[in-house]
PDB file of C-alpha atoms in Angstrom:
ATOM      1  CA  VAL A 717     -66.312  50.254 -30.989  1.00 96.00           C
ATOM      2  CA  LEU A 718     -64.120  50.840 -33.957  1.00 97.00           C
ATOM      3  CA  SER A 719     -61.503  48.216 -32.987  1.00 98.00           C
ATOM      4  CA  GLY A 720     -60.587  46.243 -29.889  1.00 97.00           C
ATOM      5  CA  CYS A 721     -62.659  44.912 -27.041  1.00 97.00           C
ATOM      6  CA  LEU A 722     -64.423  46.250 -24.032  1.00 96.00           C
ATOM      7  CA  GLU A 723     -66.322  44.821 -21.071  1.00 96.00           C
ATOM      8  CA  SER A 724     -69.397  46.682 -19.851  1.00 91.00           C
ATOM      9  CA  ARG A 725     -70.294  45.880 -16.229  1.00 90.00           C
ATOM     10  CA  ILE A 726     -73.422  47.037 -14.430  1.00 84.00           C
ATOM     11  CA  PRO A 727     -73.820  46.187 -10.823  1.00 84.00           C
ATOM     12  CA  ASP A 728     -77.051  44.449  -9.690  1.00 79.00           C
ATOM     13  CA  ARG A 729     -78.988  46.539  -7.305  1.00 76.00           C
ATOM     14  CA  ALA A 730     -80.502  43.530  -5.326  1.00 77.00           C
ATOM     15  CA  GLY A 731     -76.802  42.351  -4.794  1.00 77.00           C
ATOM     16  CA  GLY A 732     -77.011  39.426  -7.233  1.00 79.00           C
ATOM     17  CA  GLN A 733     -74.737  38.762 -10.282  1.00 81.00           C
ATOM     18  CA  ASP A 734     -73.481  41.907 -12.288  1.00 83.00           C
ATOM     19  CA  PHE A 735     -74.720  42.299 -15.752  1.00 84.00           C
ATOM     20  CA  VAL A 736     -71.599  41.857 -18.068  1.00 89.00           C
ATOM     21  CA  ARG A 737     -71.473  42.495 -21.842  1.00 87.00           C
ATOM     22  CA  ILE A 738     -68.522  42.175 -23.986  1.00 94.00           C
ATOM     23  CA  LEU A 739     -68.382  44.742 -26.761  1.00 93.00           C
ATOM     24  CA  GLY A 740     -66.319  44.434 -29.991  1.00 96.00           C
ATOM     25  CA  PRO A 741     -66.258  46.260 -33.303  1.00 97.00           C
ATOM     26  CA  GLY A 742     -69.560  47.742 -34.457  1.00 92.00           C
ATOM     27  CA  ASP A 743     -71.062  47.494 -30.964  1.00 91.00           C
ATOM     28  CA  HIS A 744     -72.333  50.635 -28.921  1.00 87.00           C
ATOM     29  CA  TRP A 745     -73.061  51.437 -25.479  1.00 84.00           C
ATOM     30  CA  GLY A 746     -74.500  54.570 -23.580  1.00 82.00           C
ATOM     31  CA  GLU A 747     -77.742  54.886 -25.270  1.00 81.00           C
ATOM     32  CA  ARG A 748     -79.767  53.930 -22.280  1.00 76.00           C
ATOM     33  CA  THR A 749     -78.234  56.544 -20.278  1.00 72.00           C
ATOM     34  CA  LEU A 750     -78.660  59.161 -23.108  1.00 79.00           C
ATOM     35  CA  ASN A 751     -82.265  58.300 -23.595  1.00 73.00           C
ATOM     36  CA  ARG A 752     -82.929  58.429 -19.865  1.00 72.00           C
ATOM     37  CA  ARG A 753     -80.842  61.595 -19.237  1.00 73.00           C
ATOM     38  CA  SER A 754     -79.384  59.597 -16.242  1.00 68.00           C
ATOM     39  CA  ILE A 755     -76.130  58.937 -14.824  1.00 74.00           C
ATOM     40  CA  THR A 756     -74.474  55.680 -15.589  1.00 75.00           C
ATOM     41  CA  VAL A 757     -73.917  53.266 -12.739  1.00 78.00           C
ATOM     42  CA  GLY A 758     -71.713  50.889 -14.825  1.00 83.00           C
ATOM     43  CA  THR A 759     -68.097  50.597 -15.738  1.00 90.00           C
ATOM     44  CA  LEU A 760     -66.417  50.053 -19.122  1.00 92.00           C
ATOM     45  CA  THR A 761     -62.829  48.346 -19.154  1.00 96.00           C
ATOM     46  CA  ALA A 762     -60.800  47.969 -22.389  1.00 97.00           C
ATOM     47  CA  LEU A 763     -59.759  44.381 -22.531  1.00 97.00           C
ATOM     48  CA  ASP A 764     -57.644  45.011 -25.560  1.00 95.00           C
ATOM     49  CA  ASP A 765     -56.056  48.183 -27.318  1.00 97.00           C
ATOM     50  CA  THR A 766     -59.422  49.919 -28.294  1.00 97.00           C
ATOM     51  CA  ARG A 767     -60.635  52.610 -30.355  1.00 97.00           C
ATOM     52  CA  VAL A 768     -64.097  54.085 -30.075  1.00 96.00           C
ATOM     53  CA  MET A 769     -66.045  56.793 -31.686  1.00 94.00           C
ATOM     54  CA  VAL A 770     -67.733  59.261 -29.307  1.00 92.00           C
ATOM     55  CA  LEU A 771     -70.996  61.100 -30.029  1.00 90.00           C
ATOM     56  CA  PRO A 772     -72.039  64.005 -27.744  1.00 91.00           C
ATOM     57  CA  ALA A 773     -75.377  63.578 -26.178  1.00 88.00           C
ATOM     58  CA  SER A 774     -77.006  66.512 -27.789  1.00 91.00           C
ATOM     59  CA  ASP A 775     -76.062  65.056 -31.278  1.00 93.00           C
ATOM     60  CA  PHE A 776     -77.186  61.822 -30.215  1.00 90.00           C
ATOM     61  CA  ARG A 777     -80.716  63.240 -29.226  1.00 90.00           C
ATOM     62  CA  ASN A 778     -80.830  65.340 -32.498  1.00 93.00           C
ATOM     63  CA  LEU A 779     -80.268  62.393 -34.576  1.00 92.00           C
ATOM     64  CA  CYS A 780     -82.967  60.308 -32.769  1.00 90.00           C
ATOM     65  CA  GLU A 781     -85.455  63.344 -33.145  1.00 93.00           C
ATOM     66  CA  ALA A 782     -84.638  63.568 -36.814  1.00 96.00           C
ATOM     67  CA  PHE A 783     -84.757  60.005 -37.610  1.00 94.00           C
ATOM     68  CA  PRO A 784     -87.522  58.349 -35.469  1.00 94.00           C
ATOM     69  CA  ALA A 785     -86.320  54.880 -36.833  1.00 94.00           C
ATOM     70  CA  LEU A 786     -82.905  55.336 -35.040  1.00 91.00           C
ATOM     71  CA  GLN A 787     -84.900  55.937 -31.813  1.00 88.00           C
ATOM     72  CA  ASP A 788     -86.903  52.841 -32.626  1.00 90.00           C
ATOM     73  CA  TYR A 789     -83.646  50.682 -32.977  1.00 89.00           C
ATOM     74  CA  PHE A 790     -82.091  51.745 -29.858  1.00 86.00           C
ATOM     75  CA  ASP A 791     -85.354  50.984 -28.018  1.00 83.00           C
ATOM     76  CA  ARG A 792     -85.688  47.462 -29.425  1.00 84.00           C
ATOM     77  CA  ILE A 793     -82.041  46.633 -28.897  1.00 81.00           C
ATOM     78  CA  SER A 794     -82.238  47.885 -25.380  1.00 76.00           C
ATOM     79  CA  ASP A 795     -84.987  45.336 -24.693  1.00 72.00           C
ATOM     80  CA  LYS A 796     -82.847  42.717 -26.379  1.00 74.00           C
ATOM     81  CA  ILE A 797     -79.539  43.334 -24.547  1.00 73.00           C
ATOM     82  CA  TYR A 798     -80.412  44.414 -21.075  1.00 66.00           C
ATOM     83  CA  ALA A 799     -81.644  42.248 -18.090  1.00 56.00           C
ATOM     84  CA  PRO A 800     -85.157  43.235 -17.149  1.00 55.00           C
ATOM     85  CA  SER A 801     -83.951  44.436 -13.774  1.00 51.00           C
ATOM     86  CA  LEU A 802     -81.778  47.032 -15.596  1.00 57.00           C
ATOM     87  CA  ARG A 803     -84.508  48.480 -17.831  1.00 50.00           C
ATOM     88  CA  ASP A 804     -86.230  50.354 -15.135  1.00 50.00           C
TER      89      ASP A 804
END
């Protein structure tokens, strides 16, 4: 996120409360989906005028392969951010 504010919402598979995360400048999202090569189940809603930077999946994977510390960062941050039920 370069500027603005986004709401990320992932439905709880068990029918409980959705996982909601507010993103602002400097935040990122989508790494879980890219790492798992899966389809996202969440939604992203702009709460304000927002500008984002987009990185194609192949570029993301190439960067993580070339710089293992980057992949380690995404693995660690994913464990901190997402509820245990969303990590599977």
